[in-house]
Amino acid sequence: MPAGVDNQEHIDAVIKSEKLGKRLCSRYSLALGLVACVLFMTYFTMTIQLGNNQADARQINISGMQRMLSQRIAMLALEVSNPLKSDDPLELSHKMQDAIELMQSNHKELIDHHTDSPMSPEIRELYYGADGVDKLVMAYTNIATRYLVTFRSHGSEAVMASPALTDIVEMANNVMLGPLNAVVYRYQEEAEQKVQRFKLLETVFLCLGLVTLTLELLFIFRPMARDIVSKTKSLEQSNAELIEFSYRISHDLRAPVVSSFGLAETAEKSIRQDDTRVAFTSLGYIKDAMIKLDALIDDIINLTRMKMSDLMFEEVDIEKSVSEALEKMKALQNYDKINIAVEIKGGQTIKTAKIYFQQSLENLISNAIKYADVETIEPKIEISITLADKKCKVLVTDNGLGIEEKFHPKLFKMFERFHTNVSFGSGLGLYLVKQNVGILDGKVHFVALDKGSEFGFEIPIKATS
């Protein structure tokens, strides 16, 4: 094989390995990216929900505090107007002032909260509807403030008879409590609804995570595992074949060389002794040995090319392929004694990897010619190629020597020869056919006939673009 071709095939093999590595890395990165997206979405949603829960809890606490402050203000107003001997009216008025200011600030906080988070229609109705909490709180705190102004100006006796005291107690007991309770309960109800929605969202994210993992398993990790297993099996098979190949090829390459050395010495001695008959006989044997060696080297080159080549699909003219194959076979012994018939049905062209198709076709025809039974009345070979159902079926039938049943399990294996006394060969022909057809996602075919054999293969036809 030329050095340039060898280097190019090595480069192609390296590129194929790099492509596989990049494909695995990209799939793994995609899987991690999808998991990271789901985790980020979950984290982001939970962070927002936790913030909402804290805000909701504070709203409930503050609205509950408003309910308590409405009662505390009324209680302090009564104590300011009629203090016990141990109580200081002025100190009680300060406590009442603090309660009023806290109620006003709480109310402002509750209103301001809905600037960023819009009120629900129910809450808006409770705050701004007829007799809404907003008006009630403003009115209640204003009355309580006027009450304190009167106390600070005229003392406890003045506020005891003040209508403001009656208004404060009346609002606290009969007006404020109901709406403030309604606000608390509504905040609690909406918070519980948000928690339920959050639980539903948690379930959705759980399902999304499970679906993502399932999709990753089906469309990312399973294809990755399939690629890895396929490559591992291919490497294991290649390693086993390499061991057998190395052993057999070292013997098959060495044998004709060693025999040629011995024959060359015999020829040399015969020439010195003027025994040209023995010399020419020895040279003839040397020539046969070199022919076998050349055929073996050709098969090794074809095997190497098959192992290293990329699939390149192209339009193949079937009739032309058969003609080219037969043209190559004309130099084979007994070719002119065999009647060869060709039948092509269903079409004239297919789209496939030409190098694999052509090599497989040539090997089957070559075997049929090599192992033809020239002693029979009419040696014949029938080549049938049928295109149907998006498949190409190739059959090569002969009435030759056939193959004994005990050898059938060894068909299509490396370095197996079944008629060593009839024809030469490396034993790689049928092995190459099976390997080529396997690469094309096809299957090989063999039937032992009463007289001869039927070999063939079937491959899918690629759609033309």
Short mmCIF file of C-alpha atoms in Angstrom, two decimals:
data_model
loop_
_atom_site.label_atom_id
_atom_site.label_comp_id
_atom_site.label_asym_id
_atom_site.label_seq_id
_atom_site.Cartn_x
_atom_site.Cartn_y
_atom_site.Cartn_z
CA MET A 1 0.00 0.00 0.00
CA PRO A 2 1.38 3.47 -0.83
CA ALA A 3 2.61 5.43 2.18
CA GLY A 4 0.27 8.31 1.39
CA VAL A 5 -2.79 6.04 1.47
CA ASP A 6 -1.61 4.43 4.73
CA ASN A 7 -1.08 7.83 6.34
CA GLN A 8 -4.46 9.09 5.13
CA GLU A 9 -6.27 6.04 6.50
CA HIS A 10 -4.48 6.46 9.83
CA ILE A 11 -5.55 10.12 9.90
CA ASP A 12 -9.14 9.07 9.09
CA ALA A 13 -9.10 6.58 11.98
CA VAL A 14 -7.83 9.25 14.38
CA ILE A 15 -10.52 11.66 13.15
CA LYS A 16 -13.22 9.01 13.71
CA SER A 17 -11.98 8.46 17.27
CA GLU A 18 -11.93 12.21 17.92
CA LYS A 19 -15.46 12.53 16.54
CA LEU A 20 -16.66 9.78 18.87
CA GLY A 21 -14.98 11.49 21.83
CA LYS A 22 -16.52 14.84 20.92
CA ARG A 23 -19.93 13.23 20.44
CA LEU A 24 -19.78 11.58 23.86
CA CYS A 25 -18.58 14.81 25.49
CA SER A 26 -21.31 16.87 23.83
CA ARG A 27 -24.00 14.39 24.89
CA TYR A 28 -22.70 14.29 28.45
CA SER A 29 -22.50 18.10 28.54
CA LEU A 30 -26.06 18.32 27.25
CA ALA A 31 -27.24 15.92 29.96
CA LEU A 32 -25.48 17.91 32.68
CA GLY A 33 -26.84 21.14 31.23
CA LEU A 34 -30.42 19.86 31.33
CA VAL A 35 -30.02 18.69 34.93
CA ALA A 36 -28.46 22.04 35.85
CA CYS A 37 -31.40 23.89 34.23
CA VAL A 38 -33.94 21.87 36.18
CA LEU A 39 -31.99 22.38 39.42
CA PHE A 40 -31.67 26.12 38.76
CA MET A 41 -35.37 26.45 37.98
CA THR A 42 -36.21 24.54 41.16
CA TYR A 43 -33.84 26.65 43.27
CA PHE A 44 -35.08 29.90 41.72
CA THR A 45 -38.73 28.97 42.26
CA MET A 46 -38.15 27.81 45.84
CA THR A 47 -36.23 30.98 46.66
CA ILE A 48 -39.09 33.12 45.36
CA GLN A 49 -41.64 31.00 47.21
CA LEU A 50 -39.71 31.17 50.47
CA GLY A 51 -39.59 34.95 50.12
CA ASN A 52 -43.32 35.01 49.45
CA ASN A 53 -43.94 32.78 52.46
CA GLN A 54 -41.96 35.14 54.70
CA ALA A 55 -43.90 38.13 53.33
CA ASP A 56 -47.19 36.30 53.81
CA ALA A 57 -46.27 35.33 57.37
CA ARG A 58 -45.40 38.94 58.18
CA GLN A 59 -48.69 40.15 56.69
CA ILE A 60 -50.61 37.67 58.83
CA ASN A 61 -48.64 38.66 61.94
CA ILE A 62 -49.10 42.40 61.33
CA SER A 63 -52.81 42.06 60.52
CA GLY A 64 -53.21 39.98 63.68
CA MET A 65 -51.32 42.66 65.59
CA GLN A 66 -53.72 45.28 64.23
CA ARG A 67 -56.59 43.30 65.69
CA MET A 68 -54.82 43.19 69.06
CA LEU A 69 -53.88 46.90 68.93
CA SER A 70 -57.49 47.91 68.30
CA GLN A 71 -58.44 46.28 71.60
CA ARG A 72 -55.34 47.52 73.45
CA ILE A 73 -56.03 51.15 72.48
CA ALA A 74 -59.60 50.88 73.83
CA MET A 75 -58.38 49.26 77.05
CA LEU A 76 -55.72 51.96 77.58
CA ALA A 77 -58.30 54.70 76.88
CA LEU A 78 -60.47 53.32 79.68
CA GLU A 79 -57.47 53.11 82.05
CA VAL A 80 -56.42 56.67 81.25
CA SER A 81 -59.91 57.97 82.09
CA ASN A 82 -60.20 55.95 85.30
CA PRO A 83 -56.72 54.96 86.48
CA LEU A 84 -56.07 52.72 89.44
CA LYS A 85 -54.23 54.21 92.38
CA SER A 86 -51.06 52.33 91.37
CA ASP A 87 -51.16 53.54 87.74
CA ASP A 88 -49.79 56.80 86.39
CA PRO A 89 -52.28 58.29 83.87
CA LEU A 90 -49.51 60.06 82.01
CA GLU A 91 -47.55 56.82 81.56
CA LEU A 92 -50.73 55.09 80.37
CA SER A 93 -51.27 57.87 77.84
CA HIS A 94 -47.73 57.30 76.49
CA LYS A 95 -48.48 53.60 76.06
CA MET A 96 -51.71 54.50 74.30
CA GLN A 97 -49.79 56.90 72.00
CA ASP A 98 -47.27 54.14 71.20
CA ALA A 99 -50.12 51.75 70.37
CA ILE A 100 -51.77 54.33 68.08
CA GLU A 101 -48.49 55.03 66.24
CA LEU A 102 -47.75 51.31 65.88
CA MET A 103 -51.24 50.70 64.47
CA GLN A 104 -50.75 53.54 61.96
CA SER A 105 -47.28 52.32 60.90
CA ASN A 106 -48.54 48.73 60.58
CA HIS A 107 -51.41 49.91 58.44
CA LYS A 108 -49.03 51.88 56.22
CA GLU A 109 -46.76 48.81 55.85
CA LEU A 110 -49.69 46.61 54.87
CA ILE A 111 -50.83 49.16 52.27
CA ASP A 112 -47.28 49.74 50.92
CA HIS A 113 -46.70 45.99 50.58
CA HIS A 114 -49.34 45.85 47.88
CA THR A 115 -47.48 48.42 45.80
CA ASP A 116 -45.09 45.64 44.69
CA SER A 117 -47.53 42.78 45.22
CA PRO A 118 -51.02 43.67 43.92
CA MET A 119 -53.96 43.05 46.24
CA SER A 120 -56.37 40.27 45.48
CA PRO A 121 -59.93 41.45 44.74
CA GLU A 122 -61.05 40.08 48.14
CA ILE A 123 -58.35 41.95 50.08
CA ARG A 124 -59.00 45.14 48.09
CA GLU A 125 -62.68 44.93 48.97
CA LEU A 126 -61.85 44.46 52.66
CA TYR A 127 -59.53 47.49 52.65
CA TYR A 128 -61.26 49.93 50.32
CA GLY A 129 -64.88 48.78 50.12
CA ALA A 130 -67.76 50.30 52.07
CA ASP A 131 -66.67 50.45 55.72
CA GLY A 132 -63.26 49.20 54.61
CA VAL A 133 -60.37 48.69 57.00
CA ASP A 134 -58.45 51.63 55.53
CA LYS A 135 -61.18 54.13 56.51
CA LEU A 136 -61.84 52.41 59.84
CA VAL A 137 -58.17 52.44 60.93
CA MET A 138 -57.77 56.09 59.95
CA ALA A 139 -60.99 57.06 61.76
CA TYR A 140 -60.19 54.94 64.82
CA THR A 141 -56.65 56.30 65.25
CA ASN A 142 -57.88 59.88 64.69
CA ILE A 143 -60.49 59.50 67.45
CA ALA A 144 -57.89 57.96 69.77
CA THR A 145 -55.45 60.79 69.01
CA ARG A 146 -58.11 63.46 69.77
CA TYR A 147 -58.84 61.59 72.96
CA LEU A 148 -55.19 61.88 74.06
CA VAL A 149 -55.12 65.59 73.16
CA THR A 150 -58.14 66.14 75.41
CA PHE A 151 -56.49 64.17 78.23
CA ARG A 152 -53.27 66.12 78.04
CA SER A 153 -55.18 69.40 78.03
CA HIS A 154 -57.84 68.74 80.72
CA GLY A 155 -56.91 65.57 82.62
CA SER A 156 -58.65 62.29 83.40
CA GLU A 157 -61.89 63.86 84.62
CA ALA A 158 -62.41 65.61 81.28
CA VAL A 159 -61.92 62.50 79.15
CA MET A 160 -64.11 60.37 81.41
CA ALA A 161 -67.16 62.27 80.20
CA SER A 162 -65.78 62.74 76.65
CA PRO A 163 -67.82 61.28 73.77
CA ALA A 164 -64.48 60.17 72.26
CA LEU A 165 -64.12 57.49 74.94
CA THR A 166 -67.53 56.07 74.07
CA ASP A 167 -66.66 56.14 70.34
CA ILE A 168 -63.33 54.33 70.94
CA VAL A 169 -64.92 51.55 72.99
CA GLU A 170 -67.85 51.24 70.58
CA MET A 171 -65.56 50.99 67.52
CA ALA A 172 -63.22 48.56 69.22
CA ASN A 173 -65.98 46.17 70.26
CA ASN A 174 -68.54 46.49 67.48
CA VAL A 175 -66.88 48.02 64.41
CA MET A 176 -63.14 47.27 64.19
CA LEU A 177 -62.97 43.66 65.31
CA GLY A 178 -65.03 42.11 62.49
CA PRO A 179 -63.21 43.68 59.50
CA LEU A 180 -59.77 43.17 61.10
CA ASN A 181 -60.60 39.51 61.73
CA ALA A 182 -61.76 39.19 58.13
CA VAL A 183 -58.44 40.63 56.91
CA VAL A 184 -56.43 38.18 59.05
CA TYR A 185 -58.47 35.20 57.88
CA ARG A 186 -58.22 36.27 54.25
CA TYR A 187 -54.44 36.66 54.47
CA GLN A 188 -54.24 33.20 56.05
CA GLU A 189 -56.47 31.70 53.36
CA GLU A 190 -54.45 33.24 50.51
CA ALA A 191 -51.20 32.11 52.13
CA GLU A 192 -52.56 28.55 52.36
CA GLN A 193 -53.58 28.72 48.69
CA LYS A 194 -50.05 29.80 47.78
CA VAL A 195 -48.64 26.89 49.79
CA GLN A 196 -50.93 24.50 47.91
CA ARG A 197 -49.84 25.99 44.61
CA PHE A 198 -46.23 25.67 45.71
CA LYS A 199 -46.80 21.99 46.57
CA LEU A 200 -48.30 21.51 43.12
CA LEU A 201 -45.31 23.30 41.61
CA GLU A 202 -42.99 21.03 43.58
CA THR A 203 -44.81 18.04 42.10
CA VAL A 204 -44.49 19.58 38.61
CA PHE A 205 -40.75 20.09 39.08
CA LEU A 206 -40.39 16.56 40.42
CA CYS A 207 -42.18 15.21 37.35
CA LEU A 208 -40.12 17.50 35.13
CA GLY A 209 -36.94 16.21 36.73
CA LEU A 210 -38.04 12.59 36.30
CA VAL A 211 -39.06 13.23 32.69
CA THR A 212 -35.72 14.96 32.04
CA LEU A 213 -33.81 12.04 33.53
CA THR A 214 -35.91 9.58 31.52
CA LEU A 215 -35.32 11.50 28.29
CA GLU A 216 -31.61 11.72 29.08
CA LEU A 217 -31.56 7.98 29.69
CA LEU A 218 -33.38 7.23 26.43
CA PHE A 219 -31.81 9.77 24.09
CA ILE A 220 -28.43 10.62 25.65
CA PHE A 221 -27.08 7.98 28.02
CA ARG A 222 -28.47 4.94 26.22
CA PRO A 223 -26.99 6.01 22.86
CA MET A 224 -23.75 6.83 24.71
CA ALA A 225 -23.76 3.40 26.33
CA ARG A 226 -24.61 1.82 22.98
CA ASP A 227 -21.68 3.62 21.33
CA ILE A 228 -19.33 2.62 24.14
CA VAL A 229 -20.50 -1.01 24.15
CA SER A 230 -20.31 -1.13 20.37
CA LYS A 231 -16.81 0.32 20.33
CA THR A 232 -15.73 -1.97 23.18
CA LYS A 233 -17.06 -5.04 21.37
CA SER A 234 -15.44 -3.86 18.16
CA LEU A 235 -12.12 -3.38 19.96
CA GLU A 236 -12.39 -6.78 21.64
CA GLN A 237 -13.22 -8.42 18.33
CA SER A 238 -10.47 -6.52 16.56
CA ASN A 239 -8.00 -7.50 19.26
CA ALA A 240 -8.95 -11.18 18.98
CA GLU A 241 -8.76 -10.98 15.20
CA LEU A 242 -5.43 -9.18 15.41
CA ILE A 243 -3.95 -11.96 17.54
CA GLU A 244 -5.16 -14.62 15.11
CA PHE A 245 -4.22 -12.46 12.15
CA SER A 246 -0.69 -11.89 13.45
CA TYR A 247 -0.14 -15.59 14.02
CA ARG A 248 -1.61 -16.74 10.71
CA ILE A 249 -0.17 -13.99 8.59
CA SER A 250 3.34 -14.52 9.93
CA HIS A 251 3.07 -18.17 8.89
CA ASP A 252 1.38 -17.52 5.52
CA LEU A 253 3.86 -14.79 4.61
CA ARG A 254 6.86 -16.79 5.67
CA ALA A 255 5.87 -20.13 4.08
CA PRO A 256 6.17 -19.08 0.39
CA VAL A 257 9.37 -17.16 1.12
CA VAL A 258 11.00 -20.15 2.83
CA SER A 259 9.88 -22.56 0.09
CA SER A 260 11.11 -20.13 -2.57
CA PHE A 261 14.56 -20.04 -0.94
CA GLY A 262 14.75 -23.85 -1.13
CA LEU A 263 13.46 -23.93 -4.70
CA ALA A 264 15.90 -21.17 -5.70
CA GLU A 265 18.81 -23.25 -4.38
CA THR A 266 17.51 -26.27 -6.30
CA ALA A 267 17.18 -24.19 -9.46
CA GLU A 268 20.68 -22.80 -8.99
CA LYS A 269 22.19 -26.28 -8.62
CA SER A 270 20.22 -27.55 -11.62
CA ILE A 271 21.48 -24.69 -13.80
CA ARG A 272 25.07 -25.47 -12.81
CA GLN A 273 24.43 -29.09 -13.74
CA ASP A 274 22.73 -28.07 -17.00
CA ASP A 275 19.52 -29.71 -15.82
CA THR A 276 17.16 -27.11 -17.23
CA ARG A 277 14.07 -29.26 -16.73
CA VAL A 278 14.43 -29.30 -12.93
CA ALA A 279 15.47 -25.62 -12.94
CA PHE A 280 12.37 -24.54 -14.85
CA THR A 281 10.19 -26.72 -12.66
CA SER A 282 11.66 -25.07 -9.56
CA LEU A 283 11.17 -21.61 -11.06
CA GLY A 284 7.57 -22.52 -11.84
CA TYR A 285 7.02 -23.44 -8.20
CA ILE A 286 8.65 -20.19 -7.13
CA LYS A 287 6.33 -18.29 -9.47
CA ASP A 288 3.28 -20.07 -7.98
CA ALA A 289 4.51 -19.24 -4.48
CA MET A 290 4.94 -15.57 -5.39
CA ILE A 291 1.46 -15.50 -6.96
CA LYS A 292 0.02 -16.86 -3.71
CA LEU A 293 2.04 -14.32 -1.74
CA ASP A 294 0.83 -11.49 -3.99
CA ALA A 295 -2.78 -12.63 -3.56
CA LEU A 296 -2.31 -12.76 0.19
CA ILE A 297 -0.84 -9.26 0.23
CA ASP A 298 -3.76 -8.00 -1.87
CA ASP A 299 -6.21 -9.53 0.62
CA ILE A 300 -4.35 -7.96 3.53
CA ILE A 301 -4.50 -4.57 1.81
CA ASN A 302 -8.22 -5.00 1.15
CA LEU A 303 -8.80 -6.03 4.75
CA THR A 304 -6.87 -3.01 6.03
CA ARG A 305 -8.78 -0.67 3.75
CA MET A 306 -12.05 -2.17 4.87
CA LYS A 307 -11.15 -1.66 8.52
CA MET A 308 -9.95 1.91 8.02
CA SER A 309 -12.34 3.30 5.42
CA ASP A 310 -15.27 5.58 6.12
CA LEU A 311 -18.65 4.85 4.60
CA MET A 312 -19.05 6.88 1.40
CA PHE A 313 -22.37 6.26 -0.31
CA GLU A 314 -22.66 6.85 -4.04
CA GLU A 315 -24.65 5.75 -7.05
CA VAL A 316 -23.48 2.33 -8.24
CA ASP A 317 -24.25 0.98 -11.72
CA ILE A 318 -24.91 -2.71 -11.07
CA GLU A 319 -24.34 -3.93 -14.61
CA LYS A 320 -21.07 -2.02 -14.77
CA SER A 321 -19.97 -3.44 -11.41
CA VAL A 322 -20.63 -7.01 -12.60
CA SER A 323 -18.80 -6.36 -15.88
CA GLU A 324 -15.78 -4.92 -14.05
CA ALA A 325 -15.73 -7.90 -11.67
CA LEU A 326 -15.87 -10.44 -14.53
CA GLU A 327 -13.18 -8.54 -16.42
CA LYS A 328 -10.85 -8.98 -13.44
CA MET A 329 -11.62 -12.71 -13.31
CA LYS A 330 -10.57 -13.47 -16.91
CA ALA A 331 -7.02 -14.23 -15.82
CA LEU A 332 -8.19 -16.93 -13.40
CA GLN A 333 -7.64 -20.55 -14.34
CA ASN A 334 -10.62 -22.26 -16.02
CA TYR A 335 -12.50 -18.96 -16.51
CA ASP A 336 -13.03 -19.71 -20.20
CA LYS A 337 -14.45 -23.16 -19.42
CA ILE A 338 -17.31 -21.83 -17.28
CA ASN A 339 -20.68 -20.65 -18.57
CA ILE A 340 -21.48 -17.46 -16.62
CA ALA A 341 -25.03 -16.05 -16.71
CA VAL A 342 -26.00 -12.66 -15.26
CA GLU A 343 -29.54 -11.56 -14.35
CA ILE A 344 -30.38 -8.12 -12.94
CA LYS A 345 -33.98 -7.40 -11.86
CA GLY A 346 -35.76 -4.41 -10.36
CA GLY A 347 -33.39 -1.65 -11.43
CA GLN A 348 -29.93 -0.75 -12.68
CA THR A 349 -28.48 1.48 -9.97
CA ILE A 350 -28.35 1.55 -6.18
CA LYS A 351 -26.93 3.98 -3.66
CA THR A 352 -24.44 2.23 -1.41
CA ALA A 353 -20.77 2.17 -0.38
CA LYS A 354 -19.22 1.10 -3.67
CA ILE A 355 -15.93 -0.21 -2.31
CA TYR A 356 -17.70 -2.67 0.02
CA PHE A 357 -20.30 -3.73 -2.55
CA GLN A 358 -17.74 -4.23 -5.32
CA GLN A 359 -15.27 -6.13 -3.14
CA SER A 360 -17.98 -8.47 -1.82
CA LEU A 361 -19.33 -9.15 -5.33
CA GLU A 362 -15.82 -9.86 -6.69
CA ASN A 363 -14.94 -12.24 -3.84
CA LEU A 364 -18.08 -14.33 -4.35
CA ILE A 365 -17.55 -14.54 -8.12
CA SER A 366 -13.84 -15.30 -7.64
CA ASN A 367 -14.59 -18.18 -5.27
CA ALA A 368 -17.18 -19.62 -7.65
CA ILE A 369 -14.61 -19.60 -10.48
CA LYS A 370 -11.70 -20.93 -8.39
CA TYR A 371 -13.70 -23.86 -7.06
CA ALA A 372 -15.60 -24.74 -10.20
CA ASP A 373 -15.80 -28.45 -11.07
CA VAL A 374 -14.24 -28.49 -14.54
CA GLU A 375 -14.79 -32.24 -14.77
CA THR A 376 -18.55 -31.78 -14.93
CA ILE A 377 -20.28 -31.66 -18.29
CA GLU A 378 -21.23 -27.99 -18.11
CA PRO A 379 -19.57 -25.87 -15.39
CA LYS A 380 -21.74 -22.83 -14.78
CA ILE A 381 -22.15 -19.81 -12.53
CA GLU A 382 -25.35 -17.80 -12.18
CA ILE A 383 -25.13 -14.24 -10.89
CA SER A 384 -28.53 -12.88 -9.83
CA ILE A 385 -29.05 -9.35 -8.47
CA THR A 386 -32.55 -8.28 -7.43
CA LEU A 387 -33.70 -4.85 -6.24
CA ALA A 388 -36.94 -4.97 -4.25
CA ASP A 389 -38.44 -3.64 -1.02
CA LYS A 390 -35.57 -1.13 -0.59
CA LYS A 391 -33.06 -3.99 -0.54
CA CYS A 392 -30.46 -5.34 -2.91
CA LYS A 393 -30.09 -9.12 -2.93
CA VAL A 394 -27.01 -10.64 -4.60
CA LEU A 395 -26.81 -14.41 -5.27
CA VAL A 396 -23.91 -16.29 -6.86
CA THR A 397 -24.87 -19.90 -7.60
CA ASP A 398 -22.53 -22.53 -9.00
CA ASN A 399 -22.43 -26.27 -9.70
CA GLY A 400 -18.85 -26.52 -8.50
CA LEU A 401 -17.11 -28.54 -5.81
CA GLY A 402 -19.32 -27.29 -2.98
CA ILE A 403 -18.36 -27.30 0.71
CA GLU A 404 -18.61 -30.27 3.03
CA GLU A 405 -21.13 -29.93 5.85
CA LYS A 406 -18.45 -30.21 8.54
CA PHE A 407 -16.93 -26.98 7.29
CA HIS A 408 -20.17 -24.96 7.32
CA PRO A 409 -19.64 -23.51 10.83
CA LYS A 410 -16.27 -22.16 9.69
CA LEU A 411 -17.65 -20.27 6.71
CA PHE A 412 -17.00 -16.53 6.73
CA LYS A 413 -14.21 -16.89 9.31
CA MET A 414 -10.68 -15.56 8.89
CA PHE A 415 -8.07 -17.73 7.13
CA GLU A 416 -10.42 -20.65 6.44
CA ARG A 417 -9.79 -22.60 3.22
CA PHE A 418 -11.72 -25.71 2.21
CA HIS A 419 -10.08 -26.88 -1.07
CA THR A 420 -6.35 -26.30 -0.58
CA ASN A 421 -5.44 -28.87 -3.20
CA VAL A 422 -7.53 -27.24 -5.93
CA SER A 423 -6.81 -23.52 -5.78
CA PHE A 424 -4.71 -21.05 -3.87
CA GLY A 425 -6.04 -18.32 -1.63
CA SER A 426 -5.54 -16.58 1.70
CA GLY A 427 -8.80 -17.69 3.31
CA LEU A 428 -9.86 -14.08 3.75
CA GLY A 429 -12.37 -13.79 0.89
CA LEU A 430 -15.58 -14.88 2.62
CA TYR A 431 -14.47 -13.16 5.84
CA LEU A 432 -14.18 -9.89 3.93
CA VAL A 433 -17.63 -10.42 2.42
CA LYS A 434 -19.22 -10.84 5.85
CA GLN A 435 -17.36 -7.83 7.28
CA ASN A 436 -18.28 -5.61 4.33
CA VAL A 437 -21.94 -6.64 4.37
CA GLY A 438 -22.07 -6.14 8.15
CA ILE A 439 -20.78 -2.59 7.76
CA LEU A 440 -23.61 -1.97 5.28
CA ASP A 441 -26.17 -3.28 7.82
CA GLY A 442 -26.82 -6.34 5.66
CA LYS A 443 -26.58 -10.09 6.05
CA VAL A 444 -24.71 -12.88 4.24
CA HIS A 445 -26.33 -15.95 2.71
CA PHE A 446 -25.22 -19.54 2.08
CA VAL A 447 -27.07 -22.63 0.91
CA ALA A 448 -25.42 -25.99 0.21
CA LEU A 449 -26.83 -27.42 -3.03
CA ASP A 450 -26.88 -31.01 -4.21
CA LYS A 451 -24.22 -29.94 -6.65
CA GLY A 452 -22.34 -26.79 -5.79
CA SER A 453 -23.18 -23.86 -3.52
CA GLU A 454 -25.21 -20.67 -3.36
CA PHE A 455 -23.54 -17.68 -1.73
CA GLY A 456 -24.96 -14.21 -1.50
CA PHE A 457 -25.74 -11.16 0.57
CA GLU A 458 -28.55 -8.69 1.11
CA ILE A 459 -28.03 -5.00 1.90
CA PRO A 460 -30.41 -2.07 2.36
CA ILE A 461 -30.58 0.48 -0.44
CA LYS A 462 -29.95 4.05 0.69
CA ALA A 463 -32.49 6.62 -0.45
CA THR A 464 -31.23 8.81 -3.25
CA SER A 465 -31.04 12.52 -2.45
#
